[in-house]
mmCIF file of N, CA, C and O in Angstrom:
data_model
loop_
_atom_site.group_PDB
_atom_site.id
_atom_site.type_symbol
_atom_site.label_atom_id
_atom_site.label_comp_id
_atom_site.label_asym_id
_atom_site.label_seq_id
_atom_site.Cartn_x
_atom_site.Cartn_y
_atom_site.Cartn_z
ATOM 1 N N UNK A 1 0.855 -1.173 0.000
ATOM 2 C CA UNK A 1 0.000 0.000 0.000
ATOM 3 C C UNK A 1 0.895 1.228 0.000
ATOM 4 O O UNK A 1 1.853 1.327 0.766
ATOM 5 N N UNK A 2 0.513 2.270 -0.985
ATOM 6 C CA UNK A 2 1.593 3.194 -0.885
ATOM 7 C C UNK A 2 0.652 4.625 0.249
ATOM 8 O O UNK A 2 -0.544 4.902 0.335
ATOM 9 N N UNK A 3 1.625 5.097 0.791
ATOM 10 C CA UNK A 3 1.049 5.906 2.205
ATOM 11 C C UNK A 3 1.803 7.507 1.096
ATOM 12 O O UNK A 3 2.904 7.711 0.585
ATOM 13 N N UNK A 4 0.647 8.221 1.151
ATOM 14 C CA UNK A 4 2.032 9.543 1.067
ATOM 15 C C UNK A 4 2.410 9.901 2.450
ATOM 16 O O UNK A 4 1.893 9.765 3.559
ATOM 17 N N UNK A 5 3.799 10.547 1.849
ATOM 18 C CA UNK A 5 4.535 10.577 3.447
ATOM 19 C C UNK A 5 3.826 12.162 3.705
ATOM 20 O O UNK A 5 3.060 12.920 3.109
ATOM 21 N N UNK A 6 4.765 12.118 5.247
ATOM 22 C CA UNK A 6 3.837 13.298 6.088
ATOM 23 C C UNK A 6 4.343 14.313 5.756
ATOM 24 O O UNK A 6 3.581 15.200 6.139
ATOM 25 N N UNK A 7 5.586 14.946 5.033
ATOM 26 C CA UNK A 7 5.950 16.142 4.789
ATOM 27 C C UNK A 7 4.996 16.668 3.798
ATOM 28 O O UNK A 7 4.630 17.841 3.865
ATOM 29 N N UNK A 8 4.338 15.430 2.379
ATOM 30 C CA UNK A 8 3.102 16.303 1.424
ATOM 31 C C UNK A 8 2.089 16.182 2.345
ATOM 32 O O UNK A 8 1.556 17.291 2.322
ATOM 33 N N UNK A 9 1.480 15.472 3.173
ATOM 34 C CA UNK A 9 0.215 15.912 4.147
ATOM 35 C C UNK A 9 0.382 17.018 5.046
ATOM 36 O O UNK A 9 -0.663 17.506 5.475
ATOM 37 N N UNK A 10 1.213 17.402 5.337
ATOM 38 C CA UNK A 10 1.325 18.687 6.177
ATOM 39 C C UNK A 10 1.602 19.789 4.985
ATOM 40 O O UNK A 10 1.096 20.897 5.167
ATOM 41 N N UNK A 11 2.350 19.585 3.800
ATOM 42 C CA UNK A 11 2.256 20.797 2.788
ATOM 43 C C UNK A 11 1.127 20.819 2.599
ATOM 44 O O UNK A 11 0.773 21.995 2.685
ATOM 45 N N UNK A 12 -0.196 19.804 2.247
ATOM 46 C CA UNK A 12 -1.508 19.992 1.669
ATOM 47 C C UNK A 12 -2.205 20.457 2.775
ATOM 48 O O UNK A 12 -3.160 21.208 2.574
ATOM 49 N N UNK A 13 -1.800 20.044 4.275
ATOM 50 C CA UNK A 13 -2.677 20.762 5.403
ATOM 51 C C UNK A 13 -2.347 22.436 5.526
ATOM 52 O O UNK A 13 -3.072 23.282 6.049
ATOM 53 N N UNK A 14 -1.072 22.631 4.901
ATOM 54 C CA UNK A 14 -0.509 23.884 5.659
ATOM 55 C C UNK A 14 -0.839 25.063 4.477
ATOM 56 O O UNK A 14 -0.486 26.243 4.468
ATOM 57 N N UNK A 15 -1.547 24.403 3.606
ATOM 58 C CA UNK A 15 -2.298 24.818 2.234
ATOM 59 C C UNK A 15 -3.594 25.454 2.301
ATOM 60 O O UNK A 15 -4.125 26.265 1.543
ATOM 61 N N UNK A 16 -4.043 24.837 3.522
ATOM 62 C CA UNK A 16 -5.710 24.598 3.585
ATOM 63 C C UNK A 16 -6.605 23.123 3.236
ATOM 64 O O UNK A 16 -7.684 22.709 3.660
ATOM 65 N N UNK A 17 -5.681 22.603 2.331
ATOM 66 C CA UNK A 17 -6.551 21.357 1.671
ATOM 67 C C UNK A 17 -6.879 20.070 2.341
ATOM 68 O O UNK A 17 -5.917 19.314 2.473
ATOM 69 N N UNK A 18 -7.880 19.706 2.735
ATOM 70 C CA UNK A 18 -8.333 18.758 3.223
ATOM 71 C C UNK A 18 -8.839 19.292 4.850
ATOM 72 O O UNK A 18 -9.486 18.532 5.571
ATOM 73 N N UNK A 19 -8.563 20.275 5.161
ATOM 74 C CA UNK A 19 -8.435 21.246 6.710
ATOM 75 C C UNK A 19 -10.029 20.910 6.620
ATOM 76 O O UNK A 19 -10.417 20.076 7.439
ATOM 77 N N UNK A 20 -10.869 21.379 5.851
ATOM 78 C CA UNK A 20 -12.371 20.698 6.579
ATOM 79 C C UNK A 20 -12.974 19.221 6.765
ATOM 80 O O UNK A 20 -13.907 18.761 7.423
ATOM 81 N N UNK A 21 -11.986 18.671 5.861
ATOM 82 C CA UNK A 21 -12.090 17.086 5.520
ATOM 83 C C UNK A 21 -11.701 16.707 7.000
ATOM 84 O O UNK A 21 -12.577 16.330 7.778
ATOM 85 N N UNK A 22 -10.264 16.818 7.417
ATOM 86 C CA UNK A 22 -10.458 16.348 8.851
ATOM 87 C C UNK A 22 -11.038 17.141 9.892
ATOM 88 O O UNK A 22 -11.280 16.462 10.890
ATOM 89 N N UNK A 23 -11.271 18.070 9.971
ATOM 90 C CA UNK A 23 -12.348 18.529 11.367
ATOM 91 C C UNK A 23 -13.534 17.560 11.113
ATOM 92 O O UNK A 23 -13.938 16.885 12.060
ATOM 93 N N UNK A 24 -14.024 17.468 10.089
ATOM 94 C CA UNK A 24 -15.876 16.930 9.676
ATOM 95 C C UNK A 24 -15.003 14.946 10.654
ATOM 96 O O UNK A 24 -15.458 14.160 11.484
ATOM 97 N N UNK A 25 -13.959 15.008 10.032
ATOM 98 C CA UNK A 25 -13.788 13.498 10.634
ATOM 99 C C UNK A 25 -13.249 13.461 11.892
ATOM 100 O O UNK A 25 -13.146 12.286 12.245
ATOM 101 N N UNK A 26 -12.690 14.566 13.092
ATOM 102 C CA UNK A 26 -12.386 14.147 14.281
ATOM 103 C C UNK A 26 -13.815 14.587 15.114
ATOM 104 O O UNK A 26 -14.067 14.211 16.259
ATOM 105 N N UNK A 27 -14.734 15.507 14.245
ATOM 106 C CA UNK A 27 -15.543 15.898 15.090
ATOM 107 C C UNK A 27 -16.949 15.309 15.025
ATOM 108 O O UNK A 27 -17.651 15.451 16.026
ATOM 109 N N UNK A 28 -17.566 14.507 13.705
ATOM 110 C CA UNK A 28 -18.417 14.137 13.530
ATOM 111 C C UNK A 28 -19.205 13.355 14.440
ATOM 112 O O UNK A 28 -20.342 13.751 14.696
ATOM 113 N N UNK A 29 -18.828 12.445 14.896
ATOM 114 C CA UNK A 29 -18.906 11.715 16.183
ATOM 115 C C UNK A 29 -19.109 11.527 17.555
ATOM 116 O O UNK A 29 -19.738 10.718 18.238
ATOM 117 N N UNK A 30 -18.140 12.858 17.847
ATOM 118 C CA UNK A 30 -17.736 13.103 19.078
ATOM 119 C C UNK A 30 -18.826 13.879 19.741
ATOM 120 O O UNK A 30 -19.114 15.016 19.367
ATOM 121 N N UNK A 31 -19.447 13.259 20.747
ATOM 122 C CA UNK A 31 -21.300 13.771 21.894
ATOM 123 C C UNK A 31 -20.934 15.032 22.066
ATOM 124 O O UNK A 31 -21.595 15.941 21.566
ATOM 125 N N UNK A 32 -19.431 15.345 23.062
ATOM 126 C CA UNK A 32 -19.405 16.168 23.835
ATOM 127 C C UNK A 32 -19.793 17.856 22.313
ATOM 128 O O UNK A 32 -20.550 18.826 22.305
ATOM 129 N N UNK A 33 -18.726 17.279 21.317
ATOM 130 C CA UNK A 33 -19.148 18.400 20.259
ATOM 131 C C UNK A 33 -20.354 18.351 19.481
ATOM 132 O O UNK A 33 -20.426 19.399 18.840
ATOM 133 N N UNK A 34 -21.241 17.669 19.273
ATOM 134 C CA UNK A 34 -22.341 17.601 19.017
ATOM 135 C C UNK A 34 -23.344 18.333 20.153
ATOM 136 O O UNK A 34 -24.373 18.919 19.815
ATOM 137 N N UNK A 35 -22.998 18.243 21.233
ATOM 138 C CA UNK A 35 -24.230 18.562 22.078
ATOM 139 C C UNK A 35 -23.651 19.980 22.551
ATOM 140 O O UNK A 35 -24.320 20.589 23.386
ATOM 141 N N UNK A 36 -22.575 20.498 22.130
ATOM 142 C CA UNK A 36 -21.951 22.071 22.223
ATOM 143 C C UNK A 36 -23.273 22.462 21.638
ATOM 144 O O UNK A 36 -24.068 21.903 20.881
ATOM 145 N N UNK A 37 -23.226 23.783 22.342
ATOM 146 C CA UNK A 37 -24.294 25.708 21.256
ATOM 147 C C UNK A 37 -23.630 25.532 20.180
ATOM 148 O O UNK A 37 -22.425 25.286 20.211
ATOM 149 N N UNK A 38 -24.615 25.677 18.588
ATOM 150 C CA UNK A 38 -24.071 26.150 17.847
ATOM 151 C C UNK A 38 -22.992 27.355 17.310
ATOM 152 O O UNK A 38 -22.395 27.526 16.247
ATOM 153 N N UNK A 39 -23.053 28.123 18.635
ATOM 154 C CA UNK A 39 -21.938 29.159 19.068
ATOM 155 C C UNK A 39 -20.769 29.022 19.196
ATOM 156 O O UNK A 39 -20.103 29.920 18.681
ATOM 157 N N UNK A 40 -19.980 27.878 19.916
ATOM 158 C CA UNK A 40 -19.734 26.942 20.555
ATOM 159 C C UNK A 40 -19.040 26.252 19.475
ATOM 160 O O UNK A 40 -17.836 26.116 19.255
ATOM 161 N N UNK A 41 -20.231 25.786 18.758
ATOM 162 C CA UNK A 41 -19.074 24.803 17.420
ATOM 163 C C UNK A 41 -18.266 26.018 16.412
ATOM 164 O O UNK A 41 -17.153 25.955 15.891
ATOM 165 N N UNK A 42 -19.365 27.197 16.368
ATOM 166 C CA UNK A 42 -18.746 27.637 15.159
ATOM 167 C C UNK A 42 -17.507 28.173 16.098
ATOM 168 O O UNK A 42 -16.903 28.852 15.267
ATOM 169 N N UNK A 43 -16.895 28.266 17.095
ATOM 170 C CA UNK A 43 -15.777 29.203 17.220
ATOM 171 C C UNK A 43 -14.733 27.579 17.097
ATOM 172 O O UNK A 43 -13.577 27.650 16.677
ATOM 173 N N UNK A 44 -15.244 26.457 17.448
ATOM 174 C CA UNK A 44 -14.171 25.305 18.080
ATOM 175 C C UNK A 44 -13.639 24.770 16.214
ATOM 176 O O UNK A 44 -12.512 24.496 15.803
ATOM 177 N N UNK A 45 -15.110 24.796 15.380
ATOM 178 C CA UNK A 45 -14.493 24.875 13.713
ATOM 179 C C UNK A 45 -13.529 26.249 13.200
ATOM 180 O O UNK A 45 -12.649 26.063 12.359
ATOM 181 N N UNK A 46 -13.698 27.212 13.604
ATOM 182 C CA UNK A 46 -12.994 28.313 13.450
ATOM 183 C C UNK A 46 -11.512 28.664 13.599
ATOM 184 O O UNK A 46 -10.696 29.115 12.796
ATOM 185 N N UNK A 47 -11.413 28.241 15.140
ATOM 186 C CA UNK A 47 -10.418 28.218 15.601
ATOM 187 C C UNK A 47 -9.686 27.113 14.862
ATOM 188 O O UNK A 47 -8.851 27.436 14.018
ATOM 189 N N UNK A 48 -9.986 25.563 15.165
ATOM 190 C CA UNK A 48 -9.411 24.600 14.524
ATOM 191 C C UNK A 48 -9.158 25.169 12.638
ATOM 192 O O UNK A 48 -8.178 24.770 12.010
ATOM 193 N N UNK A 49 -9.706 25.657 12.309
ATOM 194 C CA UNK A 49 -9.601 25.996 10.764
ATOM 195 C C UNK A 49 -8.193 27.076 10.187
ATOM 196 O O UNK A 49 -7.471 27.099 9.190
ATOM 197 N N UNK A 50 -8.350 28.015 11.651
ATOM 198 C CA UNK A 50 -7.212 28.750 11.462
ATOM 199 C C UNK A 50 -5.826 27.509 11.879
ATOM 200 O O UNK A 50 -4.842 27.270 11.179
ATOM 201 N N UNK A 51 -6.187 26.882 13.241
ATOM 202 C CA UNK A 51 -4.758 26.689 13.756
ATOM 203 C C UNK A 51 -3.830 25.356 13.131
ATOM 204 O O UNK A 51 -2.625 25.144 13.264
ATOM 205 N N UNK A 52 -4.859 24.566 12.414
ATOM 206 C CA UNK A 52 -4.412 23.428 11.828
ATOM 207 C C UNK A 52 -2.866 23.661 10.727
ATOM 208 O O UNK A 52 -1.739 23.177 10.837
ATOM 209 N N UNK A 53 -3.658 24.928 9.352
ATOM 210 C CA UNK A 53 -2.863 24.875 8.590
ATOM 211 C C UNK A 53 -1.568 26.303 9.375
ATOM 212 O O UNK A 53 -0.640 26.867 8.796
ATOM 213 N N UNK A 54 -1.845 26.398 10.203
ATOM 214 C CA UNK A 54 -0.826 27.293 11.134
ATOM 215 C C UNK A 54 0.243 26.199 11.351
ATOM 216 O O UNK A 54 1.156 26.048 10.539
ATOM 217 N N UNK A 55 0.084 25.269 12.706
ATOM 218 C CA UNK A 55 0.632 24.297 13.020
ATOM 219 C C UNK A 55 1.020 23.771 12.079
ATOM 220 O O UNK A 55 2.195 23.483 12.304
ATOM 221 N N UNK A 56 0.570 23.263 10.535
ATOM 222 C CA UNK A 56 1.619 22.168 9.565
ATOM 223 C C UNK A 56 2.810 23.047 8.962
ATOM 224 O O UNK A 56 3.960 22.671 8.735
ATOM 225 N N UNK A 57 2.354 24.077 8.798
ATOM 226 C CA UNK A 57 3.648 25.233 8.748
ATOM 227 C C UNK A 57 4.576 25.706 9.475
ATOM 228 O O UNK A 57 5.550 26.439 9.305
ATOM 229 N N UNK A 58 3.986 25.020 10.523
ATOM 230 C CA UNK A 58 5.434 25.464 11.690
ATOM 231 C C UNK A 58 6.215 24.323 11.910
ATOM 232 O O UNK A 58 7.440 24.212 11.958
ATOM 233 N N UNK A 59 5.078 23.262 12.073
ATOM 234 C CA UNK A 59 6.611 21.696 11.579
ATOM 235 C C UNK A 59 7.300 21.718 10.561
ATOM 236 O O UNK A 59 8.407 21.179 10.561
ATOM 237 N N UNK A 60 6.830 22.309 9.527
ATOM 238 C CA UNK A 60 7.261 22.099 7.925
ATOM 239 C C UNK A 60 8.799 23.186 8.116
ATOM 240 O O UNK A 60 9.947 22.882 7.794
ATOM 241 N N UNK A 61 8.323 24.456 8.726
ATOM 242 C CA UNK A 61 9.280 25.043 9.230
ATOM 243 C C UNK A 61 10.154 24.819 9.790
ATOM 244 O O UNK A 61 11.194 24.778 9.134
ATOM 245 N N UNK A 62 10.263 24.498 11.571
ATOM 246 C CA UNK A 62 11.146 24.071 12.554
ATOM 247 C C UNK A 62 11.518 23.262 12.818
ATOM 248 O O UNK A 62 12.416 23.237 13.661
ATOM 249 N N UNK A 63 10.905 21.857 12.092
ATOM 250 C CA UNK A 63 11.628 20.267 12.296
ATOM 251 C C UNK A 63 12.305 19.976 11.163
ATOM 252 O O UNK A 63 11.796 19.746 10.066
ATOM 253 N N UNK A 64 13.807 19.993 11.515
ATOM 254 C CA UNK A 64 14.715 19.588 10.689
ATOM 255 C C UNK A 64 14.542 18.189 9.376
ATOM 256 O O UNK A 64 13.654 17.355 9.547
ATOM 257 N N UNK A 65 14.844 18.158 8.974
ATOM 258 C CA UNK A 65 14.800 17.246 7.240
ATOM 259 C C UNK A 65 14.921 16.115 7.915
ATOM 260 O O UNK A 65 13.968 15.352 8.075
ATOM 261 N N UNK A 66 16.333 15.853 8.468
ATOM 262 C CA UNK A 66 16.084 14.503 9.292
ATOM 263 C C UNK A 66 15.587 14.143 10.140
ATOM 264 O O UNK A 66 16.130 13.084 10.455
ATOM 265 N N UNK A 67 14.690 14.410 10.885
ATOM 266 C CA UNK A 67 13.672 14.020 12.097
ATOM 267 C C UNK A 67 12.773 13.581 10.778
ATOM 268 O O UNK A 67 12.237 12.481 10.915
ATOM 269 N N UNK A 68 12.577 14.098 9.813
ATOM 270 C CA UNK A 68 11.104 13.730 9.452
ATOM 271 C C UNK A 68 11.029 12.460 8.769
ATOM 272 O O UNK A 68 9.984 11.899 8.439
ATOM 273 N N UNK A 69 13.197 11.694 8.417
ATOM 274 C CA UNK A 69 13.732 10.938 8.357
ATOM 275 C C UNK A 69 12.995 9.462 9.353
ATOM 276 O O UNK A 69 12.397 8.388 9.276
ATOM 277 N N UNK A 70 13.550 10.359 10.156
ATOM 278 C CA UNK A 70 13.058 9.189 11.524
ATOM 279 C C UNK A 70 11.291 9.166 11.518
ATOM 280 O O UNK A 70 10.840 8.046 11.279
ATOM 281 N N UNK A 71 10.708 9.777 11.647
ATOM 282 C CA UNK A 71 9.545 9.666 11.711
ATOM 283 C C UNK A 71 8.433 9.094 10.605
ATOM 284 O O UNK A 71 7.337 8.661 10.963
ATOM 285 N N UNK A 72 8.784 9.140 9.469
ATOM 286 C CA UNK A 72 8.623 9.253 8.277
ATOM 287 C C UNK A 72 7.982 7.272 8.456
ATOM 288 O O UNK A 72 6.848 6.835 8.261
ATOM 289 N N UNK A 73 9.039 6.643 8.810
ATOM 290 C CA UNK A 73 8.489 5.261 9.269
ATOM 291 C C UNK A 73 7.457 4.944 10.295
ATOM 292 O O UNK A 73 6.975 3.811 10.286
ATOM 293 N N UNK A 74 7.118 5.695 11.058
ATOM 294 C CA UNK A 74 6.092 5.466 12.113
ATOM 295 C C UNK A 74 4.738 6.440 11.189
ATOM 296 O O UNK A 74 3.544 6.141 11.151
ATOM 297 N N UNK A 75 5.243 7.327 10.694
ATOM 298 C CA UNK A 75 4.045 7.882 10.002
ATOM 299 C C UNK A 75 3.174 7.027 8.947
ATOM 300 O O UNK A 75 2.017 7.220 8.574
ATOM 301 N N UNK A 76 4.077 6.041 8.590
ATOM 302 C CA UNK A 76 3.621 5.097 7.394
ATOM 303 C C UNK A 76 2.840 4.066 7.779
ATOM 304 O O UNK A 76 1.880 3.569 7.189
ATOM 305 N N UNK A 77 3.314 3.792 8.785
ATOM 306 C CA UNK A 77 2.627 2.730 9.819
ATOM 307 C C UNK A 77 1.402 3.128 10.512
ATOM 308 O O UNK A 77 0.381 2.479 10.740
ATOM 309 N N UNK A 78 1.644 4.050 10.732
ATOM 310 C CA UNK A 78 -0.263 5.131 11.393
ATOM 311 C C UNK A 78 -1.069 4.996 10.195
ATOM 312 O O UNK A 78 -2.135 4.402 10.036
ATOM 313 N N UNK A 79 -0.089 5.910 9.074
ATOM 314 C CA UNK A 79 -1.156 6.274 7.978
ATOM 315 C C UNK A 79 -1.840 4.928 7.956
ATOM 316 O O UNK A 79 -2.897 4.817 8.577
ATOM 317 N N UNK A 80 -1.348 3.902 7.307
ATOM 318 C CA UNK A 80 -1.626 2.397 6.500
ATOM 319 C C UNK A 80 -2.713 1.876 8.060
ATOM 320 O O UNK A 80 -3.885 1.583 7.828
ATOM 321 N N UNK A 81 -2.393 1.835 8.977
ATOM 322 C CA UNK A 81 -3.751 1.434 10.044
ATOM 323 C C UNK A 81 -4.941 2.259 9.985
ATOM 324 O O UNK A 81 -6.087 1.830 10.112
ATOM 325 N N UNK A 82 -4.573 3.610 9.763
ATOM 326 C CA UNK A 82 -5.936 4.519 9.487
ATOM 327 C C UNK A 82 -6.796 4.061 7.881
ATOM 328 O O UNK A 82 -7.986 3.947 7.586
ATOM 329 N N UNK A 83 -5.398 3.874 7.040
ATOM 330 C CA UNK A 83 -6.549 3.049 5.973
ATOM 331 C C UNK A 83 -7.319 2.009 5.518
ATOM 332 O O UNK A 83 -8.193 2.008 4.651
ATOM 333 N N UNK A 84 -6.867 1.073 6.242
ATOM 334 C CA UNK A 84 -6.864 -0.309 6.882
ATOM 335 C C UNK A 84 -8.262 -0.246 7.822
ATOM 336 O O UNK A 84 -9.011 -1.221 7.877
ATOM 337 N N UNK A 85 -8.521 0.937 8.516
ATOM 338 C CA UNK A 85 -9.725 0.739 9.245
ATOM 339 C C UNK A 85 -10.624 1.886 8.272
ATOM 340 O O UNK A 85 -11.718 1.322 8.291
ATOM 341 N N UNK A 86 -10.776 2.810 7.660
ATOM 342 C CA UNK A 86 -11.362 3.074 6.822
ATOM 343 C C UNK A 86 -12.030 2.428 6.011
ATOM 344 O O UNK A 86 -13.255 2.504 5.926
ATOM 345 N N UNK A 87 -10.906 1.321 4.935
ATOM 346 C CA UNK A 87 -11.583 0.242 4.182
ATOM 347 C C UNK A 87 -12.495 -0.192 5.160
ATOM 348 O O UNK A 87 -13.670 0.131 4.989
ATOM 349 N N UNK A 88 -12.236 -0.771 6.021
ATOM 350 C CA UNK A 88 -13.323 -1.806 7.430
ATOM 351 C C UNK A 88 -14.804 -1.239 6.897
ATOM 352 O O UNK A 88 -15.764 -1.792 6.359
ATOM 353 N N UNK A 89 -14.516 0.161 7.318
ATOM 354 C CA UNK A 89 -16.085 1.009 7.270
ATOM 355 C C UNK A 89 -16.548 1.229 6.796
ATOM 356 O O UNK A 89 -17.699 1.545 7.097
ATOM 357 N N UNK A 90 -15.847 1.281 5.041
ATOM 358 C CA UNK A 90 -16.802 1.417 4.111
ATOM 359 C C UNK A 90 -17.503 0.021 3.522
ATOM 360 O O UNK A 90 -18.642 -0.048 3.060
ATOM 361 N N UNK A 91 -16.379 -1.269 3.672
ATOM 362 C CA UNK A 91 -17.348 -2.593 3.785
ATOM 363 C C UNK A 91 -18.568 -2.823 4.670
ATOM 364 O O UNK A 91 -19.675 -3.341 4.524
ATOM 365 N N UNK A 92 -17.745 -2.080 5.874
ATOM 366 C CA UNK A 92 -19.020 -2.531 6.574
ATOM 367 C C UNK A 92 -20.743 -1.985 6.545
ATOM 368 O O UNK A 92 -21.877 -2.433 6.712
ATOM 369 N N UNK A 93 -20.174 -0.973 6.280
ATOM 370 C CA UNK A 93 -21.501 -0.094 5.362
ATOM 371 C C UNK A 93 -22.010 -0.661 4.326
ATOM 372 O O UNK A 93 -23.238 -0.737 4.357
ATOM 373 N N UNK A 94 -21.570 -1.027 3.545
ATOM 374 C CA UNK A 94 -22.191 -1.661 2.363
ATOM 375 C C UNK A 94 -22.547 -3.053 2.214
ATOM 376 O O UNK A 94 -23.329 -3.559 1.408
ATOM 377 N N UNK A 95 -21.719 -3.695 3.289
ATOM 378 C CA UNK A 95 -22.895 -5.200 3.576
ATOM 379 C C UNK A 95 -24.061 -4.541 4.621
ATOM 380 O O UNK A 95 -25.228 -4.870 4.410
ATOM 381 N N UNK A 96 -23.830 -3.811 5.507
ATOM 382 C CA UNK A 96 -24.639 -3.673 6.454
ATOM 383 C C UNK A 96 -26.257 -2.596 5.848
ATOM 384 O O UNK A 96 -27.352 -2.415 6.380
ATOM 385 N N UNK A 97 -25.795 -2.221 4.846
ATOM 386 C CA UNK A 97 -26.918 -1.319 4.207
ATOM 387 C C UNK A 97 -27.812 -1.892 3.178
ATOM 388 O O UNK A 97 -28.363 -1.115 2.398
ATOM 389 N N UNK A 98 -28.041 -3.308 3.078
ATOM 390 C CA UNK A 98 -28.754 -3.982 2.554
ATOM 391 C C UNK A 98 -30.101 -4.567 2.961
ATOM 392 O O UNK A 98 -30.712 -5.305 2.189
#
């Protein structure tokens, strides 16, 4: 399975791109943010919207070429389990939606 590595996911986060794709996926779920004031969400999407592609620009910035060396293998290994359970969910949706 090929993973892109994390230096183009943090250039495409530190871009903007995909920045609503993952809020909609850490937050979709989650009671405590669902049952927030709509007040409430819009500042916690807001905030998260500014600080995401902030933060991939400041790793992209301040962590040296080779750390991302070292890391670069554990990132591959996250990524590939996050897709690995993705596939899960979209099978499981589609036997289960019959």
């Amino acid at each position: 399975m090929d993973v892109p590595n994390l230096v183009d996911i943090l250039t495409l986060l530190a871009r903007g791109v995909g920045v609503g794709a993952v809020i909609a996926f850490l937050f979709e779920k989650m009671d405590w943010f669902q049952r927030a004031t709509p007040r409430a969400r819009w500042w916690i999407i807001f905030s998260i919207s500014l600080a995401l592609p902030v933060l991939a620009q400041a790793a992209l910035l301040f962590i040296p070429a080779d750390a991302w060396t070292a890391i670069e293998v554990w990132w591959r290994a996250l990524a590939t389990g996050f897709l690995v359970w993705a596939g899960s969910q979209v099978v499981h949706r589609l036997v289960n939606s019959k």
